[in-house]
PDB file of C-alpha atoms in Angstrom:
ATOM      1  CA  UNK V   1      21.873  -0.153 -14.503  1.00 49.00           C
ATOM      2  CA  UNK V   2      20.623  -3.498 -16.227  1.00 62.00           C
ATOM      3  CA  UNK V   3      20.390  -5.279 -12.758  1.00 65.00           C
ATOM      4  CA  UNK V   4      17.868  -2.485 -11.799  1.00 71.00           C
ATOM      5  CA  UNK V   5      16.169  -3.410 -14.912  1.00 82.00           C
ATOM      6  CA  UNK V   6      15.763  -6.708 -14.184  1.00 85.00           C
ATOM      7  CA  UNK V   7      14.730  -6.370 -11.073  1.00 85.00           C
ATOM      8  CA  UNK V   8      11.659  -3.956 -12.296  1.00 87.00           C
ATOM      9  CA  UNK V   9      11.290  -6.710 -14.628  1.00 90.00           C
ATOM     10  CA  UNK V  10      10.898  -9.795 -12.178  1.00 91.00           C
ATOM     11  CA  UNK V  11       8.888  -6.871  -9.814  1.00 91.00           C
ATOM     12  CA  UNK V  12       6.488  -6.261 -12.890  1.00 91.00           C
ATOM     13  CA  UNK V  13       6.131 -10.056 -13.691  1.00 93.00           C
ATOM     14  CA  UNK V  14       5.468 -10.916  -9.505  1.00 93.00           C
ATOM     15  CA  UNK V  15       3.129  -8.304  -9.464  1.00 93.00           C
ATOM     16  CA  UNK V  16       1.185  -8.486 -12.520  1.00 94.00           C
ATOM     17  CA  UNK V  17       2.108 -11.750 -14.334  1.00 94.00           C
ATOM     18  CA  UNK V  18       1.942 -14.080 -11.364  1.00 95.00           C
ATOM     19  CA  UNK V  19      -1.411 -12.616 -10.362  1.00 96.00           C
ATOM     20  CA  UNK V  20      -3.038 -12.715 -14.070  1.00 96.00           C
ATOM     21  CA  UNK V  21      -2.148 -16.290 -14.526  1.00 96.00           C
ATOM     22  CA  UNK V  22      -3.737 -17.559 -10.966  1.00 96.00           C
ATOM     23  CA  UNK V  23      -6.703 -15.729 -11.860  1.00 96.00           C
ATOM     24  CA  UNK V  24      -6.896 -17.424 -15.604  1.00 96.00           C
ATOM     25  CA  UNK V  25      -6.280 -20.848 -13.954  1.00 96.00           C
ATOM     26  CA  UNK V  26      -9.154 -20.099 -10.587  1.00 94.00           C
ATOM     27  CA  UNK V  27     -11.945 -18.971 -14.288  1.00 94.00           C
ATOM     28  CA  UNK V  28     -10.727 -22.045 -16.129  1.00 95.00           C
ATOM     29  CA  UNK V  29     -11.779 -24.203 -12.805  1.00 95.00           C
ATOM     30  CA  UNK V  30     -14.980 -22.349 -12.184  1.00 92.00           C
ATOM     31  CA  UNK V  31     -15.738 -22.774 -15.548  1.00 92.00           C
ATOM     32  CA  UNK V  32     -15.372 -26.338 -16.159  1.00 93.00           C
ATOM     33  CA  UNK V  33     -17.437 -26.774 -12.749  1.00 92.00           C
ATOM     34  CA  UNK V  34     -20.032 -24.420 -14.526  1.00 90.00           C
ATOM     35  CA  UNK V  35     -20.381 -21.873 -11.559  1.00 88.00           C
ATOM     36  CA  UNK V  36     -22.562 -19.067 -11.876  1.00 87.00           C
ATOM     37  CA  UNK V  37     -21.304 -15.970 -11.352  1.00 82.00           C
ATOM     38  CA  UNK V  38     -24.492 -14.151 -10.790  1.00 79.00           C
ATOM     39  CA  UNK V  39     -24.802 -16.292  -7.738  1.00 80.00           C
ATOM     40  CA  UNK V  40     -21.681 -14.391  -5.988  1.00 81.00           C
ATOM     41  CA  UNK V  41     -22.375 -11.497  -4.572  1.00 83.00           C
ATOM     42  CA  UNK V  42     -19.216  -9.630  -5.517  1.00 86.00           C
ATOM     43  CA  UNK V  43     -20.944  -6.201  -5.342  1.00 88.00           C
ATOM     44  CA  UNK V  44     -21.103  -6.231  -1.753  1.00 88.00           C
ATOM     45  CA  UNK V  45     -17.484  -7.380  -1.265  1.00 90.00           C
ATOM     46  CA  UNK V  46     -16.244  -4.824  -3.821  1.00 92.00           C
ATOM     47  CA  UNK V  47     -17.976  -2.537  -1.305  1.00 90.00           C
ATOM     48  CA  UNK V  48     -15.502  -3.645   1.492  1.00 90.00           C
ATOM     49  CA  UNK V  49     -12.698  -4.002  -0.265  1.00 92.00           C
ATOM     50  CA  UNK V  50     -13.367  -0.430  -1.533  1.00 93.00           C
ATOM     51  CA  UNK V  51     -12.451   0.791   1.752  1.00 92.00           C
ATOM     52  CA  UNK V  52      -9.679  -0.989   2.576  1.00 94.00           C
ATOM     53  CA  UNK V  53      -7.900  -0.672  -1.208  1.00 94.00           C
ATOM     54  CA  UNK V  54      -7.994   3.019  -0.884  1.00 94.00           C
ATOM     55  CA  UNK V  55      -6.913   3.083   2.810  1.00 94.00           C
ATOM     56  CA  UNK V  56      -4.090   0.884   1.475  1.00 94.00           C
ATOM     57  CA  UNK V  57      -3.094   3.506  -1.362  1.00 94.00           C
ATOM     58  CA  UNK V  58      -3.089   6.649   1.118  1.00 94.00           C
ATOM     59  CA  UNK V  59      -0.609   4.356   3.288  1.00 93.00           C
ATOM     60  CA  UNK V  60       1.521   3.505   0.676  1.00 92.00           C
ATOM     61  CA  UNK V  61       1.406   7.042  -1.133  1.00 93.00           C
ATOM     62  CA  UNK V  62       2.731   8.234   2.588  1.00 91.00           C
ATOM     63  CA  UNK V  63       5.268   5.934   2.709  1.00 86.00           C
ATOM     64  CA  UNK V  64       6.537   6.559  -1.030  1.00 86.00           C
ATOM     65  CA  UNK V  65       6.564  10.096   0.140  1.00 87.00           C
ATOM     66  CA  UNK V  66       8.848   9.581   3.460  1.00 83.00           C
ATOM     67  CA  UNK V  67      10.911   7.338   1.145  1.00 79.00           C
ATOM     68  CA  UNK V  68      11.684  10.500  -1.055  1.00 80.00           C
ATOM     69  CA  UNK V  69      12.148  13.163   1.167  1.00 81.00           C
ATOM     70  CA  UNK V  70      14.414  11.350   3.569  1.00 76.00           C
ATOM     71  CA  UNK V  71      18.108  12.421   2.018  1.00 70.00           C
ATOM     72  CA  UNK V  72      20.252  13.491   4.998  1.00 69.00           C
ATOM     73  CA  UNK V  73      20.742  10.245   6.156  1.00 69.00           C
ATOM     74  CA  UNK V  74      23.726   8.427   5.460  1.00 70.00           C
ATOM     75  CA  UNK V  75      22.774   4.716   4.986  1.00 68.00           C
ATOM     76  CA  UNK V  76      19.819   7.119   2.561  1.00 69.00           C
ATOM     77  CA  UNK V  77      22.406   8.699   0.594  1.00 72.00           C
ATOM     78  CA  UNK V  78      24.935   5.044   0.461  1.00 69.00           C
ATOM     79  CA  UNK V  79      21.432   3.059  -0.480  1.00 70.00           C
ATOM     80  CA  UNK V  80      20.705   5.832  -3.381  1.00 72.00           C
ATOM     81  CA  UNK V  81      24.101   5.367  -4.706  1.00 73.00           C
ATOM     82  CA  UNK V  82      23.890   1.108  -5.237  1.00 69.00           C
ATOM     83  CA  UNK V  83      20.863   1.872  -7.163  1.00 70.00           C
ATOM     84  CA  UNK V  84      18.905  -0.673  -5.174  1.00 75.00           C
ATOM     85  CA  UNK V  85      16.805   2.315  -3.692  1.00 79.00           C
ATOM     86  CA  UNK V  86      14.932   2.838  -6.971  1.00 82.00           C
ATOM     87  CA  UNK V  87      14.324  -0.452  -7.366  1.00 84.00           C
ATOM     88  CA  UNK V  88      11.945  -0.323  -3.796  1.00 85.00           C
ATOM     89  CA  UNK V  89      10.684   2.980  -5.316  1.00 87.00           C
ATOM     90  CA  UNK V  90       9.586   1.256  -8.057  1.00 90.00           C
ATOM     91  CA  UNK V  91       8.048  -1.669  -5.842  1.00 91.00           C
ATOM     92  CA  UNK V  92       6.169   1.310  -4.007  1.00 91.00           C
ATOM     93  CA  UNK V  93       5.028   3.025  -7.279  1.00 93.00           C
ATOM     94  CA  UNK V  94       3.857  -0.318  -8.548  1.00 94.00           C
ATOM     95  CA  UNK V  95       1.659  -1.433  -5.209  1.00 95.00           C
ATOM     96  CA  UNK V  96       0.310   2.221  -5.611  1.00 95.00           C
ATOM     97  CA  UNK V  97      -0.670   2.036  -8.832  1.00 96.00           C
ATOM     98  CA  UNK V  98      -2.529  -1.579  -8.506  1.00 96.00           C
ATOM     99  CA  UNK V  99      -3.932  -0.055  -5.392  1.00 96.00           C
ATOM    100  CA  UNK V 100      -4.890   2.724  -7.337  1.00 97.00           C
ATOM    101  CA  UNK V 101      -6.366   0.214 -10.185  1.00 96.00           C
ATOM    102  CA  UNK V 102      -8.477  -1.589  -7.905  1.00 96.00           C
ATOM    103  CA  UNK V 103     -10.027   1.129  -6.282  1.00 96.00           C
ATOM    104  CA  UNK V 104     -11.242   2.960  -9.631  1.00 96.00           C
ATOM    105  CA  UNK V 105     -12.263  -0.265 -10.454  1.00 96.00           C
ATOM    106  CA  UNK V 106     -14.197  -0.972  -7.213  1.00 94.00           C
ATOM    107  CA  UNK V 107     -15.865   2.316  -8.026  1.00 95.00           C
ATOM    108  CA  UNK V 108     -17.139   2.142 -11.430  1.00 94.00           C
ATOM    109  CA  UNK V 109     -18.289  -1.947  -9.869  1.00 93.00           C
ATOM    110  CA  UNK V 110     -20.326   0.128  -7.548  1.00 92.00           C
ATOM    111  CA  UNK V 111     -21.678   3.016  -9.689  1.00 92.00           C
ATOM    112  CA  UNK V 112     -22.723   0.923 -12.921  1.00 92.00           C
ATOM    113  CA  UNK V 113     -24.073  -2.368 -10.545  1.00 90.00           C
ATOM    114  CA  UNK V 114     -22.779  -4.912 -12.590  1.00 90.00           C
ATOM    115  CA  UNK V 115     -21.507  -7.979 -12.042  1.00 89.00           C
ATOM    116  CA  UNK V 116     -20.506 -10.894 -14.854  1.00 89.00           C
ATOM    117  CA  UNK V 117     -17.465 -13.063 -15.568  1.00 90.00           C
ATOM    118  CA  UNK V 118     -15.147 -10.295 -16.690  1.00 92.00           C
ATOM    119  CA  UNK V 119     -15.847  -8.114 -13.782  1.00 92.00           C
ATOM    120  CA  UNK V 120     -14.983 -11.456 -11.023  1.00 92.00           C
ATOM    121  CA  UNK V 121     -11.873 -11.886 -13.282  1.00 94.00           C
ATOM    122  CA  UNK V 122     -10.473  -8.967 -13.067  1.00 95.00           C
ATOM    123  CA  UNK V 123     -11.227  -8.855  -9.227  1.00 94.00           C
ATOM    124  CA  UNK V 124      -9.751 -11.672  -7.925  1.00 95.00           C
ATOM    125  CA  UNK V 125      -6.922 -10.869 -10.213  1.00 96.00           C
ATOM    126  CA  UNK V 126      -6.644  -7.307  -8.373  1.00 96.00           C
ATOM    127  CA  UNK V 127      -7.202  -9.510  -5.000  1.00 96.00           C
ATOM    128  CA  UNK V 128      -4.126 -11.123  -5.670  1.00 96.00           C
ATOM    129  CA  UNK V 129      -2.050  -8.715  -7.446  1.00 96.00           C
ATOM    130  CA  UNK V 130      -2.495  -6.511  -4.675  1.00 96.00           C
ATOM    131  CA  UNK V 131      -1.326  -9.367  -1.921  1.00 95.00           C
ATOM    132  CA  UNK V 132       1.570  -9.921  -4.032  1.00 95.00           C
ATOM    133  CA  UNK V 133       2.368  -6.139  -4.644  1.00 94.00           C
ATOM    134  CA  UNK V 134       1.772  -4.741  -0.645  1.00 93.00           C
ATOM    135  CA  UNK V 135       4.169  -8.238  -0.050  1.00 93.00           C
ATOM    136  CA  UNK V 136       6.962  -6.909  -1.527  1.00 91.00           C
ATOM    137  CA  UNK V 137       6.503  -3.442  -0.728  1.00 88.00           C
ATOM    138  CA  UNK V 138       6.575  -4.814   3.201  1.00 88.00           C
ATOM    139  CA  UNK V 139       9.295  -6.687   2.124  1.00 87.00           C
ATOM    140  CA  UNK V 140      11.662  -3.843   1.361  1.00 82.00           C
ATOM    141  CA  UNK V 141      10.332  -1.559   3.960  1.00 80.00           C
ATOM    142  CA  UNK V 142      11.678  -4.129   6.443  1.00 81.00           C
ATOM    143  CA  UNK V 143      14.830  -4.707   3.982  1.00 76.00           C
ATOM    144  CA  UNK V 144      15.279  -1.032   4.379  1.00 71.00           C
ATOM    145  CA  UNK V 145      14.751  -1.057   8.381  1.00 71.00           C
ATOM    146  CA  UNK V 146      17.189  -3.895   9.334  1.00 74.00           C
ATOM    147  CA  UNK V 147      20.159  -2.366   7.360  1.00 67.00           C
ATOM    148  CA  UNK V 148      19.339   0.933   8.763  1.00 63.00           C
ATOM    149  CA  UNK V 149      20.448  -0.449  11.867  1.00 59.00           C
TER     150      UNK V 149
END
């Protein structure tokens, strides 16, 4: 049971951590080349990315979904029992609930118009938390298809 642990662990830190600290470094840069945030037009890419975050979290709710009512199969039932099938549950859950994050926050971007510092932080940290998060999630899905086989 630790081993699952630490894997949610290093999954939470890949996820989350990794992303958080790229997008301090990228506002340190801009900031010591004194960029102007105003002058991006994140709005209108929020707008986009809108679309394709929340397409992303119906996929991924589907395929947490398959992952949980699939139990008849053997290589299913032998997976459940290592314990290494909640750990790619909990990859899943995570990329669903960043997907999740970054579409509420695409929305409230949208409704209240506003765009500053905080508001490009937190999106290109959600840009690159959610690469990193639907990585892994591929990653196991494709774990989980070649050892089916």
């Amino acid at each position: 049971m630790k081993k699952n642990k630490f894997d949610r662990v290093i999954i939470t830190i890949i996820s989350i951590g990794i992303p958080l600290i790229l997008a301090c470094l990228l506002i340190r840069r801009l900031d010591n080349l004194n960029y102007n945030y105003a002058d991006f037009n994140g709005i209108e890419i929020v707008k986009t990315l809108l679309g394709v975050w929340s397409t992303l979290l119906g996929f991924m709710i589907t395929a947490v979904s398959i992952l949980l009512s699939v139990n008849e199969n053997n290589y299913i039932v032998a997976f459940r029992s290592s314990g290494h099938y909640h750990t790619i549950i909990y990859a899943h859950g995570l990329t669903c609930l960043i997907l999740f994050s970054a579409t509420v926050f695409s929305t409230i971007i949208m409704c209240l118009n506003i765009w500053n510092r905080i508001c490009f932080f937190v999106f290109i940290m959600l840009i690159f938390s959610t690469f990193i998060a639907l990585a892994l999630s591929i990653f196991f899905l494709f774990f989980i298809i070649f050892k089916s086989n």
